[in-house]
Coordinates of C-alpha atoms and ligand atoms in Angstrom, one line a residue:
M1 CA 3.6 -28.6 1.3
Y2 CA 4.9 -26.8 4.4
Q3 CA 6.7 -28.7 7.2
I4 CA 6.2 -26.4 10.2
I5 CA 8.7 -26.7 13.1
R6 CA 8.0 -24.8 16.2
Y7 CA 10.4 -23.6 19.0
S8 CA 9.7 -21.9 22.3
S9 CA 13.0 -20.1 22.1
I10 CA 15.6 -19.8 19.3
D11 CA 18.5 -17.6 18.6
S12 CA 17.3 -16.5 15.1
T13 CA 14.8 -18.6 12.9
N14 CA 16.8 -17.2 9.9
T15 CA 20.2 -18.3 11.3
R16 CA 18.8 -21.8 12.2
L17 CA 17.1 -22.2 8.9
K18 CA 20.0 -21.4 6.9
Q19 CA 22.0 -24.2 9.0
Q20 CA 19.2 -26.9 8.3
A21 CA 19.3 -25.7 4.5
M22 CA 23.0 -26.5 4.5
E23 CA 22.1 -29.9 5.9
G24 CA 19.5 -30.5 3.0
A25 CA 16.3 -29.6 4.7
P26 CA 13.4 -29.5 2.1
S27 CA 11.8 -26.7 0.4
G28 CA 8.8 -25.5 2.5
T29 CA 10.4 -26.1 5.8
V30 CA 9.2 -23.3 8.1
L31 CA 10.6 -22.4 11.4
V32 CA 8.5 -20.4 13.9
A33 CA 9.4 -19.3 17.4
D34 CA 7.8 -17.9 20.5
R35 CA 10.9 -15.6 21.0
Q36 CA 14.2 -15.0 19.5
T37 CA 17.3 -14.5 21.5
A38 CA 19.3 -13.0 18.5
G39 CA 16.7 -12.0 15.9
R40 CA 18.4 -10.1 13.0
G41 CA 17.3 -7.5 10.7
R42 CA 18.8 -5.9 7.6
L43 CA 22.2 -4.2 7.8
G44 CA 23.3 -6.4 10.7
R45 CA 20.6 -4.9 13.0
Q46 CA 19.0 -6.6 15.9
F47 CA 15.4 -7.5 15.7
F48 CA 13.7 -7.2 18.9
S49 CA 11.8 -10.6 19.4
P50 CA 10.1 -10.8 22.9
E51 CA 8.0 -13.9 23.8
G52 CA 4.2 -13.7 23.1
S53 CA 4.0 -10.3 21.0
G54 CA 5.4 -11.3 17.7
L55 CA 5.3 -13.8 14.7
Y56 CA 8.9 -14.7 14.0
M57 CA 9.2 -17.2 11.1
S58 CA 11.3 -18.1 8.3
L59 CA 10.6 -20.2 5.3
L60 CA 13.1 -22.3 3.1
I61 CA 12.6 -22.2 -0.7
R62 CA 14.7 -24.2 -2.9
P63 CA 15.6 -24.2 -5.7
V64 CA 15.0 -20.5 -6.4
R65 CA 15.5 -18.9 -9.8
L66 CA 15.9 -15.5 -8.4
C67 CA 19.0 -15.6 -6.2
D68 CA 18.9 -12.0 -5.5
A69 CA 18.1 -11.6 -1.9
G70 CA 17.0 -7.9 -2.5
L71 CA 14.4 -8.9 -5.0
L72 CA 13.1 -11.7 -3.1
T73 CA 12.6 -9.3 -0.1
T74 CA 10.7 -6.9 -2.6
L75 CA 8.5 -9.7 -3.8
A76 CA 7.8 -11.3 -0.2
A77 CA 6.8 -7.9 0.8
V78 CA 4.0 -7.8 -1.5
A79 CA 2.8 -11.2 -0.4
V80 CA 2.8 -10.2 3.3
A81 CA 1.2 -7.0 2.5
R82 CA -1.6 -8.9 0.8
A83 CA -1.9 -11.2 3.8
L84 CA -2.1 -8.4 6.4
E85 CA -4.7 -6.6 4.1
G86 CA -6.8 -9.8 4.5
F87 CA -7.0 -9.0 8.2
G88 CA -8.1 -5.5 7.6
V89 CA -4.6 -4.0 8.2
P90 CA -3.7 -1.8 5.1
T91 CA 0.1 -1.4 5.1
G92 CA 2.5 0.7 3.0
I93 CA 5.9 -0.7 1.9
K94 CA 8.8 1.6 2.9
W95 CA 11.7 0.7 0.7
V96 CA 13.0 -1.9 0.8
N97 CA 11.4 -4.3 3.4
D98 CA 9.3 -2.5 5.9
L99 CA 5.5 -2.8 6.1
M100 CA 4.2 0.5 7.7
V101 CA 1.0 1.7 9.2
D102 CA 0.8 5.5 9.8
G103 CA 4.6 5.8 9.5
R104 CA 5.2 3.2 12.2
K105 CA 6.8 -0.2 11.3
L106 CA 4.4 -3.3 11.7
C107 CA 6.7 -6.0 10.0
G108 CA 10.3 -6.4 8.6
I109 CA 11.6 -8.9 6.2
L110 CA 15.0 -10.4 5.9
A111 CA 15.7 -12.5 2.8
E112 CA 19.0 -14.5 2.6
A113 CA 20.5 -16.6 -0.2
G114 CA 22.7 -19.5 -0.1
I115 CA 24.1 -22.4 -2.2
Y116 CA 23.8 -26.0 -1.3
E117 CA 25.2 -28.7 -3.6
G118 CA 25.1 -26.3 -6.5
Q119 CA 21.5 -25.4 -6.0
P120 CA 20.5 -21.8 -4.8
F121 CA 18.1 -21.6 -1.9
A122 CA 16.5 -18.7 -0.2
V123 CA 15.5 -18.3 3.4
I124 CA 12.6 -15.6 3.8
G125 CA 12.4 -14.4 7.5
I126 CA 9.3 -12.3 8.5
G127 CA 8.8 -10.7 11.9
I128 CA 5.3 -9.2 12.4
N129 CA 4.4 -7.4 15.5
L130 CA 1.1 -8.8 16.8
K131 CA 0.8 -7.2 20.3
K132 CA 2.1 -4.2 21.9
A133 CA 5.3 -5.2 23.5
A134 CA 7.5 -3.3 26.0
F135 CA 9.7 -2.1 23.1
P136 CA 13.0 -0.7 24.1
G137 CA 12.9 3.1 24.2
E138 CA 13.9 4.1 20.7
L139 CA 11.4 1.7 19.3
T140 CA 8.3 2.9 21.2
H141 CA 7.4 5.4 18.7
I142 CA 8.5 3.7 15.6
A143 CA 7.0 0.4 16.0
I144 CA 3.2 -0.4 15.7
S145 CA 1.3 -4.0 16.2
M146 CA -1.7 -5.6 14.7
E147 CA -3.4 -5.3 18.2
E148 CA -2.9 -1.4 18.1
V149 CA -4.4 -1.3 14.7
L150 CA -7.4 -3.4 15.1
G151 CA -8.0 -3.3 18.7
T152 CA -7.4 -7.1 19.0
S153 CA -4.9 -9.3 17.4
P154 CA -5.5 -12.3 15.3
S155 CA -3.6 -15.4 16.6
R156 CA 0.0 -16.1 15.6
D157 CA -1.0 -19.2 13.6
E158 CA -3.7 -17.5 11.8
V159 CA -1.3 -14.8 10.6
M160 CA 1.3 -17.3 9.8
H161 CA -1.0 -19.5 7.6
A162 CA -2.2 -16.3 5.9
V163 CA 1.3 -15.2 5.2
L164 CA 2.4 -18.7 3.9
D165 CA -0.8 -18.9 1.7
Q166 CA 0.2 -15.6 0.1
L167 CA 3.8 -16.6 -0.2
A168 CA 2.6 -19.9 -2.0
R169 CA 0.5 -17.6 -4.6
V170 CA 3.5 -15.4 -5.3
D171 CA 5.7 -18.5 -5.7
L172 CA 9.1 -17.1 -4.8
S173 CA 10.8 -20.1 -6.4
G174 CA 10.0 -18.8 -9.8
P175 CA 7.2 -16.1 -9.8
K176 CA 5.1 -16.2 -13.1
D177 CA 4.8 -12.5 -13.6
P178 CA 7.6 -10.7 -11.6
A179 CA 6.6 -7.5 -13.4
A180 CA 3.2 -7.5 -12.1
L181 CA 4.4 -7.9 -8.7
M182 CA 6.9 -5.0 -9.1
E183 CA 3.9 -3.0 -10.1
E184 CA 1.9 -3.9 -7.2
Y185 CA 5.0 -3.1 -5.0
R186 CA 5.2 0.3 -6.6
R187 CA 1.5 0.9 -5.9
R188 CA 2.0 -0.1 -2.1
S189 CA 5.2 1.9 -1.8
V190 CA 5.1 4.7 0.7
T191 CA 8.6 5.8 -0.4
L192 CA 8.1 6.8 -4.1
G193 CA 7.4 10.4 -4.6
R194 CA 8.7 11.2 -1.3
A195 CA 11.6 13.5 0.1
V196 CA 14.1 10.9 1.7
R197 CA 17.3 10.6 3.5
V198 CA 19.5 8.0 1.9
I199 CA 21.7 6.2 4.2
P200 CA 24.1 4.3 2.1
H201 CA 26.3 1.3 3.5
S202 CA 29.3 3.5 3.5
G203 CA 29.7 7.1 3.1
E204 CA 27.7 10.2 4.1
S205 CA 23.9 10.2 4.1
Y206 CA 22.2 12.7 1.8
E207 CA 18.8 14.2 0.9
A208 CA 17.0 13.1 -2.3
V209 CA 13.6 12.5 -3.8
A210 CA 12.6 9.0 -4.5
V211 CA 11.5 8.8 -8.0
A212 CA 11.4 5.3 -9.3
I213 CA 11.6 1.6 -8.3
R214 CA 13.4 -0.4 -11.0
E215 CA 12.5 -4.1 -12.0
D216 CA 15.5 -5.2 -10.0
G217 CA 14.0 -3.6 -6.9
S218 CA 16.5 -0.9 -6.6
L219 CA 15.5 2.8 -6.0
D220 CA 16.2 5.7 -8.2
V221 CA 16.6 8.9 -6.3
R222 CA 17.0 12.6 -7.6
V223 CA 19.7 14.6 -6.0
G224 CA 19.1 18.2 -7.4
A225 CA 19.6 17.4 -11.0
E226 CA 21.5 14.3 -10.7
L227 CA 19.8 10.9 -10.9
R228 CA 21.4 8.2 -8.5
N229 CA 20.6 4.6 -8.2
V230 CA 20.3 3.0 -4.7
S231 CA 20.5 -0.8 -4.4
S232 CA 21.6 -1.3 -0.8
G233 CA 21.6 0.8 2.4
E234 CA 18.2 2.4 3.4
V235 CA 16.2 5.5 3.2
S236 CA 14.2 7.2 5.9
I237 CA 11.3 9.3 4.8
K238 CA 11.5 13.0 5.6
I239 CA 8.2 14.5 7.2
Ligands
BTN301 C1 14.3 -5.9 9.2 O1 13.5 -5.3 9.9 O2 15.4 -5.3 8.9 C2 14.2 -7.2 9.0 C3 13.5 -8.0 10.1 C4 13.4 -9.6 10.0 C5 12.9 -10.2 11.2 C6 12.5 -11.7 11.2 S1 11.9 -12.4 12.6 C7 12.0 -14.1 11.8 C8 13.4 -14.0 11.1 N1 14.5 -14.3 12.0 C9 15.4 -13.3 12.1 O3 16.4 -13.4 12.9 N2 15.0 -12.3 11.4 C10 13.7 -12.5 10.6

């Protein structure tokens, strides 16, 4: 059910898979690379992807019923959290797409949606830190790897197959029970109930308390007596 294509070096598995999707690649195509030279994160950020230290993979799903990339990211986060738990790595989900261990980021997810010949498709990109890398300065204290958590790292292929198995169970093309998945997302959330700083796409950042995650994956925050809904941008958790 999966066609796995391996690259030693690629600009970005998401960028390349989106191109392949627009050329008619089948659902279940997976690109995995030893390194990415232009790995991408949410909000136009770079995703540091050095050789030999991470799993950098993207999966094409078509057609998809949910063509909301935000919600796909949310549901994919549950699948990846389950896969990591299977290796004995308990992660919490920081809204919206970061899997965390002890306040440090182990995995990021970038879901992107598109349309080809009238049919919506989704590219789910997943980056997991397997081994401690020489992260650039500012990442040293905010990133963590499976090796650091477990003392040793499972192989890249083991982790990739575990993630693909869990993604198949969740069935992002049309999940049977999205409400149950959202409930699990909330249970795994390390953002809910916390004091946060909301960093919107545009405008000033502000302090708030994260109070709820809606069925569409957006976050409700309380600012004084006022409730605000956050559907893009990001939050950082205040210590
Ligand atoms: C984030 O942290 O904001 C999301 C990071 C997603 C990184 C993965 S690595 C594989 C795939 N290819 C990319 O360019 N990005 C995703």
